[in-house]
Coordinates of C-alpha atoms in Angstrom, one line a residue:
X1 CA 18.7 -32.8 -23.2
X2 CA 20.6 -34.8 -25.8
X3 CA 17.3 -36.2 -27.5
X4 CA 16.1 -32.1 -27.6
X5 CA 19.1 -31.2 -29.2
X6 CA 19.1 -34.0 -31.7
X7 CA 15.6 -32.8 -32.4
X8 CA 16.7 -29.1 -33.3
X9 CA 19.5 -29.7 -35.2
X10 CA 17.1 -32.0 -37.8
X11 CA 14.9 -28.5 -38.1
X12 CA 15.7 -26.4 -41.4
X13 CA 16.8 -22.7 -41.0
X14 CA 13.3 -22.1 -41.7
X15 CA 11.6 -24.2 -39.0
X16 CA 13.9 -23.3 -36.6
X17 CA 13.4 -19.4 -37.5
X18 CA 9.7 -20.3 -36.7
X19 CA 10.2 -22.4 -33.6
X20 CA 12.3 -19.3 -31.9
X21 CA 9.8 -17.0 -32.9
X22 CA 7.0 -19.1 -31.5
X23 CA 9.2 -19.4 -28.0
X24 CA 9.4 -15.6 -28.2
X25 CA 5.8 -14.7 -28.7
X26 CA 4.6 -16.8 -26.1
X27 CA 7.3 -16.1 -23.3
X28 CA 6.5 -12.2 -24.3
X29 CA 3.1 -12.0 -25.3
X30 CA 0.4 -9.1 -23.1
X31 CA -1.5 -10.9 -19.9
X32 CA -4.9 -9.6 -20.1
X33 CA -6.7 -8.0 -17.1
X34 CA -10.0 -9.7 -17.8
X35 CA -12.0 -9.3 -14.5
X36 CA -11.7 -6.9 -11.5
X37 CA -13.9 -7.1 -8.5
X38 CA -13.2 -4.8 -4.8
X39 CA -13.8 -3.7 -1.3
X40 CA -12.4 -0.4 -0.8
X41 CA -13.3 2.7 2.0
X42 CA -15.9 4.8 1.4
X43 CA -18.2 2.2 0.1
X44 CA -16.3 1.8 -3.2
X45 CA -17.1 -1.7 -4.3
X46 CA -16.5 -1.8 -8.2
X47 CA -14.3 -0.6 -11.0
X48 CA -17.1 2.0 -11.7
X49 CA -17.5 3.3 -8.3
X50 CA -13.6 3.3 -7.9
X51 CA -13.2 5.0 -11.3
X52 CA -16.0 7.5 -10.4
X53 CA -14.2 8.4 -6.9
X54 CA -11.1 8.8 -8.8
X55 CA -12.7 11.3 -11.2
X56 CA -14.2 13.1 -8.3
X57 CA -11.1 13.8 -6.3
X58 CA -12.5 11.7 -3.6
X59 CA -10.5 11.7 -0.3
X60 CA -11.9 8.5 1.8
X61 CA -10.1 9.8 4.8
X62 CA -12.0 13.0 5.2
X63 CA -14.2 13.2 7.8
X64 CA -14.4 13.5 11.6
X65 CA -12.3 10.1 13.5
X66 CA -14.6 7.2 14.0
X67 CA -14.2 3.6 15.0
X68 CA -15.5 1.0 12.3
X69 CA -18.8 -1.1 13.3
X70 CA -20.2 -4.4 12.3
X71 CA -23.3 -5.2 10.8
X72 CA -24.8 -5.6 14.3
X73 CA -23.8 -1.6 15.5
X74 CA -21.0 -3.2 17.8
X75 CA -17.8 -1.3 17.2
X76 CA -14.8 -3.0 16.3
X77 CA -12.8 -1.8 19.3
X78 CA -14.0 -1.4 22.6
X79 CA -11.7 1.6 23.2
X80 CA -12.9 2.2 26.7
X81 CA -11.0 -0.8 27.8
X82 CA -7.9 0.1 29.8
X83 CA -5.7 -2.0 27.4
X84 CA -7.1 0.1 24.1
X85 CA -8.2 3.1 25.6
X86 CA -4.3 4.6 24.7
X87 CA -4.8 3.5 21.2
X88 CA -8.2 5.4 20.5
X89 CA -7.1 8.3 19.1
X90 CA -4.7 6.4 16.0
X91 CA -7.8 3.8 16.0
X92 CA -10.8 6.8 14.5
X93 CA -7.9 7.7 12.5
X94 CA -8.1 4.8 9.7
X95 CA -10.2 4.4 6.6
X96 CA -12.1 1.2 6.6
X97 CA -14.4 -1.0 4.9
X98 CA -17.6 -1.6 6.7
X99 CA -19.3 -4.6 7.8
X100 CA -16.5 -7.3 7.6
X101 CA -17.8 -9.5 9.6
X102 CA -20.6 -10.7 7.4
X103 CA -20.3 -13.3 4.7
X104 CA -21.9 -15.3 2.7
X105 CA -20.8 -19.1 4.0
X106 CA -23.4 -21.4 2.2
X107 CA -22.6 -19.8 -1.1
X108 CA -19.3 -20.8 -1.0
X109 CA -19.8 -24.3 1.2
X110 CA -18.7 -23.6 4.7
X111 CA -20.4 -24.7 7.8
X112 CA -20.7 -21.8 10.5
X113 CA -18.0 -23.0 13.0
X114 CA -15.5 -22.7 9.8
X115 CA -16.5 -19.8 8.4
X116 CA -16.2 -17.8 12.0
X117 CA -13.0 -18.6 12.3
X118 CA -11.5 -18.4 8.9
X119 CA -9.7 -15.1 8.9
X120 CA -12.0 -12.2 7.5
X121 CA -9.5 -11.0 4.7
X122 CA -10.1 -14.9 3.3
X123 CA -13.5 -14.2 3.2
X124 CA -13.1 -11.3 1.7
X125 CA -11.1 -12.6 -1.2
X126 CA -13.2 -15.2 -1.8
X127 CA -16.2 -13.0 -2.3
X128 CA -13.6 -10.7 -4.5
X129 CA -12.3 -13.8 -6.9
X130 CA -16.4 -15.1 -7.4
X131 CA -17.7 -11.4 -8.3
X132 CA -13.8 -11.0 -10.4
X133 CA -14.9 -14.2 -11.9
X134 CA -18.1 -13.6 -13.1
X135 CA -16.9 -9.9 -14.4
X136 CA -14.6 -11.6 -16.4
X137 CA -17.1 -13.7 -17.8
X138 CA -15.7 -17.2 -16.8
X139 CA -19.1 -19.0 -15.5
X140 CA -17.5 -22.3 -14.8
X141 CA -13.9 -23.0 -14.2
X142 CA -14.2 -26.8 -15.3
X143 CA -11.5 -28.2 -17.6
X144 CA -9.2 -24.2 -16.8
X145 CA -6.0 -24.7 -14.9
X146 CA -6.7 -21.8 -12.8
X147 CA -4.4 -20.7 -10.5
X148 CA -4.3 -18.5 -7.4
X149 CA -1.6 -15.8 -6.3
X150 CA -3.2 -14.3 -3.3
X151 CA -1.0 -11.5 -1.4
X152 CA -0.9 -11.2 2.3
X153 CA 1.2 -9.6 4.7
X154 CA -0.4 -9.4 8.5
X155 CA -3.4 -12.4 10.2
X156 CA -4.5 -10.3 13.2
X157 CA -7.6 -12.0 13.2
X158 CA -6.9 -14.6 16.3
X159 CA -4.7 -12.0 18.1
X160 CA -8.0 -10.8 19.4
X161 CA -8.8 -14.6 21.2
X162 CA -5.1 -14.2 23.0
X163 CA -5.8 -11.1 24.5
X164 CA -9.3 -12.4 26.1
X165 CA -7.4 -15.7 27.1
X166 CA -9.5 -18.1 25.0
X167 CA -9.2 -21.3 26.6
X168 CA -9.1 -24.8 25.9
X169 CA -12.6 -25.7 25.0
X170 CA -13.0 -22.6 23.1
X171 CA -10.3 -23.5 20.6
X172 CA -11.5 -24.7 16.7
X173 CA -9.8 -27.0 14.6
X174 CA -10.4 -24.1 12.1
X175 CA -8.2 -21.8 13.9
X176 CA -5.3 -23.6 12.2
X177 CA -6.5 -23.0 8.3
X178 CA -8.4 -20.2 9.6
X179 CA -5.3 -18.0 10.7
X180 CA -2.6 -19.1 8.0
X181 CA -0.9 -17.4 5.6
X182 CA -1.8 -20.0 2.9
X183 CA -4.8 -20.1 3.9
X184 CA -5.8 -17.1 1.8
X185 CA -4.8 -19.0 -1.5
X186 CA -6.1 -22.1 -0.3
X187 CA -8.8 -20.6 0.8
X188 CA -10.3 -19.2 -2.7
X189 CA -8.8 -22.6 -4.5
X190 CA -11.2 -24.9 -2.0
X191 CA -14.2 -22.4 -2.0
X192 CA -14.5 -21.7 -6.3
X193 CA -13.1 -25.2 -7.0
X194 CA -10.0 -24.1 -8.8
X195 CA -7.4 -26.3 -10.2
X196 CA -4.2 -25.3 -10.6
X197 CA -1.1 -23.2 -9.0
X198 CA -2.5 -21.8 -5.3
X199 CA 0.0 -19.7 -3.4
X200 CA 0.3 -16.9 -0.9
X201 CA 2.8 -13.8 -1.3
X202 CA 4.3 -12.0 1.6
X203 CA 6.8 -8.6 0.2
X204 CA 5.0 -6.7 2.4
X205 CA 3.8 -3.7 0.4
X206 CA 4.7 -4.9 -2.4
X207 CA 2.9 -8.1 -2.4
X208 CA 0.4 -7.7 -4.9
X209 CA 2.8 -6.8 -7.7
X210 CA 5.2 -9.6 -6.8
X211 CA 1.5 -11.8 -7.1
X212 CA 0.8 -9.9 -10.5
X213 CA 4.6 -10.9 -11.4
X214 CA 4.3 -14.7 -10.7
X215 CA 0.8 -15.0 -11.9
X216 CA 2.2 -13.6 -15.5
X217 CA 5.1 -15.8 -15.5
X218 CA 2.5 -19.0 -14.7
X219 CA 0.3 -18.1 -17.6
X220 CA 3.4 -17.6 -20.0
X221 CA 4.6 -20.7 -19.2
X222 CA 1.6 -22.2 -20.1
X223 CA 0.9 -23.6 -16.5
X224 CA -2.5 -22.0 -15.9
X225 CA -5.2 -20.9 -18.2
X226 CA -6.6 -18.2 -16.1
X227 CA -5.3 -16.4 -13.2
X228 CA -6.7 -14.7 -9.8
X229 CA -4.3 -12.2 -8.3
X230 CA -6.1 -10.9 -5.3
X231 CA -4.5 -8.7 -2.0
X232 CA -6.2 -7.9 1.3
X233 CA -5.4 -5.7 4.2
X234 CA -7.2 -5.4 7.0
X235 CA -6.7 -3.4 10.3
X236 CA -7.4 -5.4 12.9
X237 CA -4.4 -5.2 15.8
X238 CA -4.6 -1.5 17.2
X239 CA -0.7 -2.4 18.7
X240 CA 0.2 -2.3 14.8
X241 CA -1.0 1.2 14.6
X242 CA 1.2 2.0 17.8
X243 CA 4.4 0.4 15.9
X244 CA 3.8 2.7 13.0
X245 CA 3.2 5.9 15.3
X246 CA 6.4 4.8 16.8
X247 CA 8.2 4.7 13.4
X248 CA 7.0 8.2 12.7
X249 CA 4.9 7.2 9.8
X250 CA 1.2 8.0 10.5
X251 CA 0.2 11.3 9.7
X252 CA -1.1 13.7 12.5
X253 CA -3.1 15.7 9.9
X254 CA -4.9 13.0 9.0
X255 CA -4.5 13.1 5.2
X256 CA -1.6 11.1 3.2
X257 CA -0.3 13.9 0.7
X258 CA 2.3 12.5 -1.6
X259 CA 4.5 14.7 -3.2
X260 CA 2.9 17.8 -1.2
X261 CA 4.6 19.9 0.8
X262 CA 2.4 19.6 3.8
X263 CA 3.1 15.9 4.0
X264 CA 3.3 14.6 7.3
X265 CA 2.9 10.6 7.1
X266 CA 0.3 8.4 6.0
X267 CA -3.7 7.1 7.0
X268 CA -3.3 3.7 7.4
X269 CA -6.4 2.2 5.2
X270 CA -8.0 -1.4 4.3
X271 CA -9.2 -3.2 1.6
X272 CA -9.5 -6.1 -1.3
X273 CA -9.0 -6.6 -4.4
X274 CA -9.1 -9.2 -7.2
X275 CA -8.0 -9.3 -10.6
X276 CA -9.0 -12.0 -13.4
X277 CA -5.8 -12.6 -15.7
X278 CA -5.9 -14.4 -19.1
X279 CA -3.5 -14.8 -22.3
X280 CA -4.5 -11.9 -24.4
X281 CA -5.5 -13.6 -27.0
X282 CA -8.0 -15.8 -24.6
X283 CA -9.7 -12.7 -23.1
X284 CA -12.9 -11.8 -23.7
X285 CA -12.9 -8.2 -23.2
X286 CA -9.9 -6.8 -21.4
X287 CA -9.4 -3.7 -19.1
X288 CA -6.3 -3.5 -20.5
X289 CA -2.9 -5.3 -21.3
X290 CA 0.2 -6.0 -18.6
X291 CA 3.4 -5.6 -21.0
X292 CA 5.6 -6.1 -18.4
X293 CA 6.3 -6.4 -14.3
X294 CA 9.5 -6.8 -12.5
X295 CA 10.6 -8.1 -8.9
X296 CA 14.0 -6.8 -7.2
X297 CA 15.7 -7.0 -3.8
X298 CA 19.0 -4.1 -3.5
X299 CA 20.3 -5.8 -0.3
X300 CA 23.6 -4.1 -0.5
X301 CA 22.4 -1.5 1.9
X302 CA 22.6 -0.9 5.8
X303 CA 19.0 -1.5 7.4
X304 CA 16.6 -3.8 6.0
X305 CA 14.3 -1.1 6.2
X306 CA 16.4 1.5 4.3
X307 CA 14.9 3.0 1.2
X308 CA 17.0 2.0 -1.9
X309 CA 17.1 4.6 -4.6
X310 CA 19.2 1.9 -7.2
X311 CA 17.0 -0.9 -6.0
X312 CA 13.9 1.5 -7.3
X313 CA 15.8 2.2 -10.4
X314 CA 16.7 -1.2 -10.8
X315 CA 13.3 -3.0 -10.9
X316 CA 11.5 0.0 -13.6
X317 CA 14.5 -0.9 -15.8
X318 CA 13.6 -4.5 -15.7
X319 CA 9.9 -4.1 -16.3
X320 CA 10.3 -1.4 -19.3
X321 CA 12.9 -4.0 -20.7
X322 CA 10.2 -7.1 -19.8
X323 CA 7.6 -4.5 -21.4
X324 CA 9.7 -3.9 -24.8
X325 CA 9.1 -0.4 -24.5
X326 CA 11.0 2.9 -24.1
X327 CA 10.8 5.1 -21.3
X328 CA 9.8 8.1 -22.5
X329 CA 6.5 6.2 -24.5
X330 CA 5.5 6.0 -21.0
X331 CA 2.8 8.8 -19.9
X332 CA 1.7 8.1 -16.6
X333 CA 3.4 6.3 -13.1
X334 CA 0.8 5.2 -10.1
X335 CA 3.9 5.9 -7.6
X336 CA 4.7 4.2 -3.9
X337 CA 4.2 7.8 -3.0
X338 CA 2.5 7.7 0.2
X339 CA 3.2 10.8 2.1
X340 CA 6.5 10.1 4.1
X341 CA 8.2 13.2 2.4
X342 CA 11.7 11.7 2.1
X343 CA 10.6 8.5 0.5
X344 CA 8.5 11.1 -2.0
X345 CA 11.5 12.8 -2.9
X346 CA 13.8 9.5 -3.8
X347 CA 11.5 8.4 -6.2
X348 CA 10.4 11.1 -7.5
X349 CA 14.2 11.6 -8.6
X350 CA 14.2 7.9 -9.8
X351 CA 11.2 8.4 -11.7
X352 CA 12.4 11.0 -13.6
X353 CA 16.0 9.4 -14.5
X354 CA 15.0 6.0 -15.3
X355 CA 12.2 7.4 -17.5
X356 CA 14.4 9.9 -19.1
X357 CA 12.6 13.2 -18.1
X358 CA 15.4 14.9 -17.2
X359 CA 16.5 16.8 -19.8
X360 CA 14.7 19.7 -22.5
X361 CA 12.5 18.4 -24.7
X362 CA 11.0 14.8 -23.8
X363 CA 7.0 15.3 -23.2
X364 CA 6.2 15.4 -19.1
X365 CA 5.5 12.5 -16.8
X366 CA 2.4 12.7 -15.1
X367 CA 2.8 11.1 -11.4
X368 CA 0.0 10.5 -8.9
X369 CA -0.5 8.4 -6.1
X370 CA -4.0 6.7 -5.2
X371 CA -2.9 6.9 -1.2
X372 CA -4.2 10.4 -1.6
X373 CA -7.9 9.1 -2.4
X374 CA -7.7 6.3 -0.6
X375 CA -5.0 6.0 2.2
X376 CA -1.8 3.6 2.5
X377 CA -3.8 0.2 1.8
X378 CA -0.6 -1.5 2.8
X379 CA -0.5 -4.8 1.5
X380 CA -3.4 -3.9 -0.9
X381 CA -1.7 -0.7 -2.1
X382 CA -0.1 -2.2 -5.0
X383 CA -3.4 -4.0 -6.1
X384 CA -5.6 -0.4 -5.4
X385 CA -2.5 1.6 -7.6
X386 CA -2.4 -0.8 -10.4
X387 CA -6.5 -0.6 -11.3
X388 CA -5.9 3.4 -11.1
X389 CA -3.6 2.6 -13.4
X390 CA -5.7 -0.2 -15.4
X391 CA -9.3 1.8 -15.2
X392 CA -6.7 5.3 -16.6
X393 CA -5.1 3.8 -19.8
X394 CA -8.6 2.3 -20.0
X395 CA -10.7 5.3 -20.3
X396 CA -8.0 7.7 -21.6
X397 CA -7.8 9.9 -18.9
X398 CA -5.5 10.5 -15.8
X399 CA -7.6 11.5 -12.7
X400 CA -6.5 14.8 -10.6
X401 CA -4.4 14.6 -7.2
X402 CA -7.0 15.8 -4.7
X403 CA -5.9 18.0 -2.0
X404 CA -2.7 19.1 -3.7
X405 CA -1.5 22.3 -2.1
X406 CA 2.4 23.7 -2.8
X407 CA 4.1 20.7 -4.1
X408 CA 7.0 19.6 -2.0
X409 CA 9.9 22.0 -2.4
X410 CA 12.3 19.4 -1.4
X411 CA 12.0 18.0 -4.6
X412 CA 13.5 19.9 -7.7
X413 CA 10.3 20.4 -10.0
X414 CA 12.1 22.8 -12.4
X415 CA 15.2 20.3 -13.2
X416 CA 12.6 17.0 -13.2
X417 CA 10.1 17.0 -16.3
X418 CA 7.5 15.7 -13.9
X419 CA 3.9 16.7 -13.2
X420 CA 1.2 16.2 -11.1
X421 CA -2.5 16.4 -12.2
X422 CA -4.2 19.1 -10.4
X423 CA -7.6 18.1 -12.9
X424 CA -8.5 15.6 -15.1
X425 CA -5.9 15.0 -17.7
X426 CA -6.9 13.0 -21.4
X427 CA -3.9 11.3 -22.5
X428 CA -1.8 12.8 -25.4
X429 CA -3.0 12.5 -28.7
X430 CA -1.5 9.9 -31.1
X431 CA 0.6 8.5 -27.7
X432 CA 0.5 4.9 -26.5
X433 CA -1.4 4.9 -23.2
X434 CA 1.6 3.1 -21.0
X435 CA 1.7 3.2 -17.8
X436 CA 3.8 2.4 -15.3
X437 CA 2.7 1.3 -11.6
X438 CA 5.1 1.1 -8.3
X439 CA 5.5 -0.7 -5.1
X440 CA 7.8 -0.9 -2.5
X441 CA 7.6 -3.1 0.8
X442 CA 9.1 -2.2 3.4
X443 CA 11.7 -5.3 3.6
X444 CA 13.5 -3.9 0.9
X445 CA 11.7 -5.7 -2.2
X446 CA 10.4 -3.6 -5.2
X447 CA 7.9 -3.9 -7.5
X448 CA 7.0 -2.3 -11.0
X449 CA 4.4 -3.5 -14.0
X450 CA 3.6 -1.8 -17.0
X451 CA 0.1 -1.9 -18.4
X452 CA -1.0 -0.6 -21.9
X453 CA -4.7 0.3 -23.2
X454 CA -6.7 -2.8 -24.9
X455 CA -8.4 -2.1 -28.2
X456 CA -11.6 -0.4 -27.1
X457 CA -14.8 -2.7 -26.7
X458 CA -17.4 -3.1 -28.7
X459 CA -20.1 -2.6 -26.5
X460 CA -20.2 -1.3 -22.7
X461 CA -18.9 -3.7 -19.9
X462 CA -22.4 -4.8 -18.1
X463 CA -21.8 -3.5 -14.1
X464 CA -22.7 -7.2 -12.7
X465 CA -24.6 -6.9 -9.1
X466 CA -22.2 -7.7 -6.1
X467 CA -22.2 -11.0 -4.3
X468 CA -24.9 -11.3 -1.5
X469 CA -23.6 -10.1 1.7
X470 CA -24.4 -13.3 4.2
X471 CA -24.5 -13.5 7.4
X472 CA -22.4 -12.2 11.1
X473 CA -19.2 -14.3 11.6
X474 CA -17.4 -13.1 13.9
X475 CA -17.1 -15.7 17.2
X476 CA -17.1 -13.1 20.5
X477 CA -13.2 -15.0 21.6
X478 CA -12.4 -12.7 18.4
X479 CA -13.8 -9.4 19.4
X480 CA -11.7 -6.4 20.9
X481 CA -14.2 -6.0 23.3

């Protein structure tokens, strides 16, 4: 420390001026999002096709209750069994992503017996981060520190080869990377040959922006090159869906309707995601800019699972300030919302204090929630809210709230300078396009980022072909069957 100090103090006023200013810029400066690749319901499995589904007003959920299948026709549950035969009514109540249990294992150099019992959400982020890659337009990661922020919440994958008593002989060595938590980090790191930071993040729903968060700080700090912040969730344990029926959380309508007034819980719903992350001024053509994200825990509170109106007011304070920007330049908030009505109506009351829409005069904030289109993705709710948010600054525009009947009367409309879109909304004239994107888990920690529009490309962004599918994994000591 004393040889640093003796260093600064032989600068001029001048130098030193320019030294602080340096420190500044680069502790401060916009995180590209250079690459986006995902796996969502309803086939969605781009930005385009997830922009276009926005557009649309798609609801993923609609539809009569079915049980996913694999490639091979089998169904994912066997709810005739007597042991799941009490859970088949929540189970065709889900939105999920077909065909999980195929992969492409050569591709990314695993043997058979590996690739069966690595955990299907690896798998799936590793497909995500190659096709995120090569959208991004990074062909070889040779001489990048590149590092890996992969969030993860629930590995159901082996609960399956407990309940049909796998025994001795039928045990993997692979079970043990196969079925961790760091295994999803560890796993894309090994698979792309990626040097650099590799880490799994559990905040529960909040997990991808807590990812985003450290994967920002990493690049700032100059400790990566590039970054892959990727979340998966798939439903895989039907006792998890009888833990949230418990709860009171899953909706008996079928439909999550933030901020509606015929709310009555959440769809539970899967998926992936996978963003490429650069230094702006390293990207080559950005989806847009993250200005600033913020993490916070308010654990002065009686339940670990009791919803924290200053803890949500707390961490969109830090991330405006992070962001340098003022609340009301801010148009548009992706919120939490996910259609447990008293949750909707804290933060909808947060929303509109912290970004000073409370009072005569200050332009509306438009507020919608993704979990309408798509369901509660749970740990991959963050990750699906913040490309809304990404793909709307992007194009300009701020996609409708499908569904939305009377808006929830326990929330006070008239006093709060809110709005929800009803149609396709363009941006305000002359406005920054800022937008703001939240996340709460469960556990009490909160997450917020603010994303801006890039300067508008040059020329279209090609729509690069997905990876090839591969082959069944899926060992039968892993089946529900």
């Amino acid at each position: 420390m004393k040889d640093y100090i003796d260093s600064i103090e032989q600068l001029s006023h001048k130098q030193l001026v320019v030294l602080l200013a340096r420190q500044r810029l680069a502790a401060t400066q916009g995180i590209a999002v250079d690459g986006m690749a995902l796996r969502l319901p309803g086939g969605i499995d781009s930005p385009r096709s997830l922009w276009t589904a926005l557009r649309e007003a798609r609801v993923v959920t609609d539809g009569p209750p079915r049980i996913p299948a694999d490639s091979r026709g089998r169904p994912r549950w066997n709810t005739d069994a007597p042991d799941l035969a009490p859970y088949a009514d929540l189970l065709g109540r889900g939105a999920y992503v077909d065909d999980i249990d195929l992969f492409d294992a050569k591709r990314f150099g695993l043997g058979d017996e590996e690739a069966g019992f690595a955990d299907p959400q690896q798998r799936l982020l590793v497909t995500c981060a190659a096709e995120a890659l090569a959208d991004a337009g990074v062909d070889g990661t040779d001489g990048l520190r590149t590092g890996v922020f992969a969030a993860l919440s629930s590995v159901e994958y082996q609960y399956a080869a407990l309940r049909n008593r796998t025994g001795r002989d039928e045990l993997s060595a692979h079970m043990g990377t196969g079925g961790a938590l760091s295994g999803a980090a560890g796993r894309i790191a090994t698979c792309l040959g990626l040097c650099g930071p590799a880490l799994t993040v559990d905040t529960a729903c909040s997990s991808a922006l807590t990812a985003l968060h450290l994967a920002c700080a990493s690049l700032r700090s100059g400790e990566c090159d590039v970054a892959l912040v990727g979340a998966c969730n798939l439903l895989l344990a039907p006792g998890a869906f009888g833990v949230q029926e418990r709860a009171g959380l899953l909706s008996a309508s079928g439909r999550s309707r933030p901020f509606d007034a015929a709310a009555d819980g959440y769809v539970r719903s899967e998926g992936c995601g996978v963003l490429v992350l650069r230094r702006q001024p390293d990207a080559a053509r950005p989806y847009a800019v993250v200005k600033g994200t913020a993490v916070y825990q308010h654990g002065a509170r009686d339940s670990i699972s009791r919803v924290s109106a200053a803890g949500q007011a707390a961490v969109v304070r830090q991330a405006l300030k992070a962001a340098g920007c003022i609340p009301d330049e801010v148009g548009y908030v992706e919120a939490q919302a996910n259609g447990v009505r008293l949750a909707g109506v804290i933060e909808a009351e947060v929303l509109a204090d912290v970004f000073a829409r409370t009072t005569a005069g200050t332009p509306p904030l438009v507020v919608g929630s993704a979990k309408a289109n798509l369901g509660y993705l749970e740990t991959t709710s963050g990750m699906a809210g913040l490309m809304k948010a990404v793909l709307s600054v992007r194009h300009g525009e701020i996609p409708p709230q499908p569904g939305l009947g009377q808006l929830d009367p326990d929330v006070p409309w008239q006093r709060l300078g809110l709005e929800i879109p009803r149609e396709i909304t363009p941006w305000p004239d002359g406005r920054r396009r800022l937008a703001g994107v939240s996340a709460h888990g469960f556990t009490g920690t909160y997450g917020h980022a603010v994303v801006e529009a890039a300067a508008p490309e040059a020329a279209p962004r090609p729509e690069r072909p997905a990876a090839a599918v591969g082959d069944h994994h899926w060992p039968d000591t892993h089946r529900w069957s």
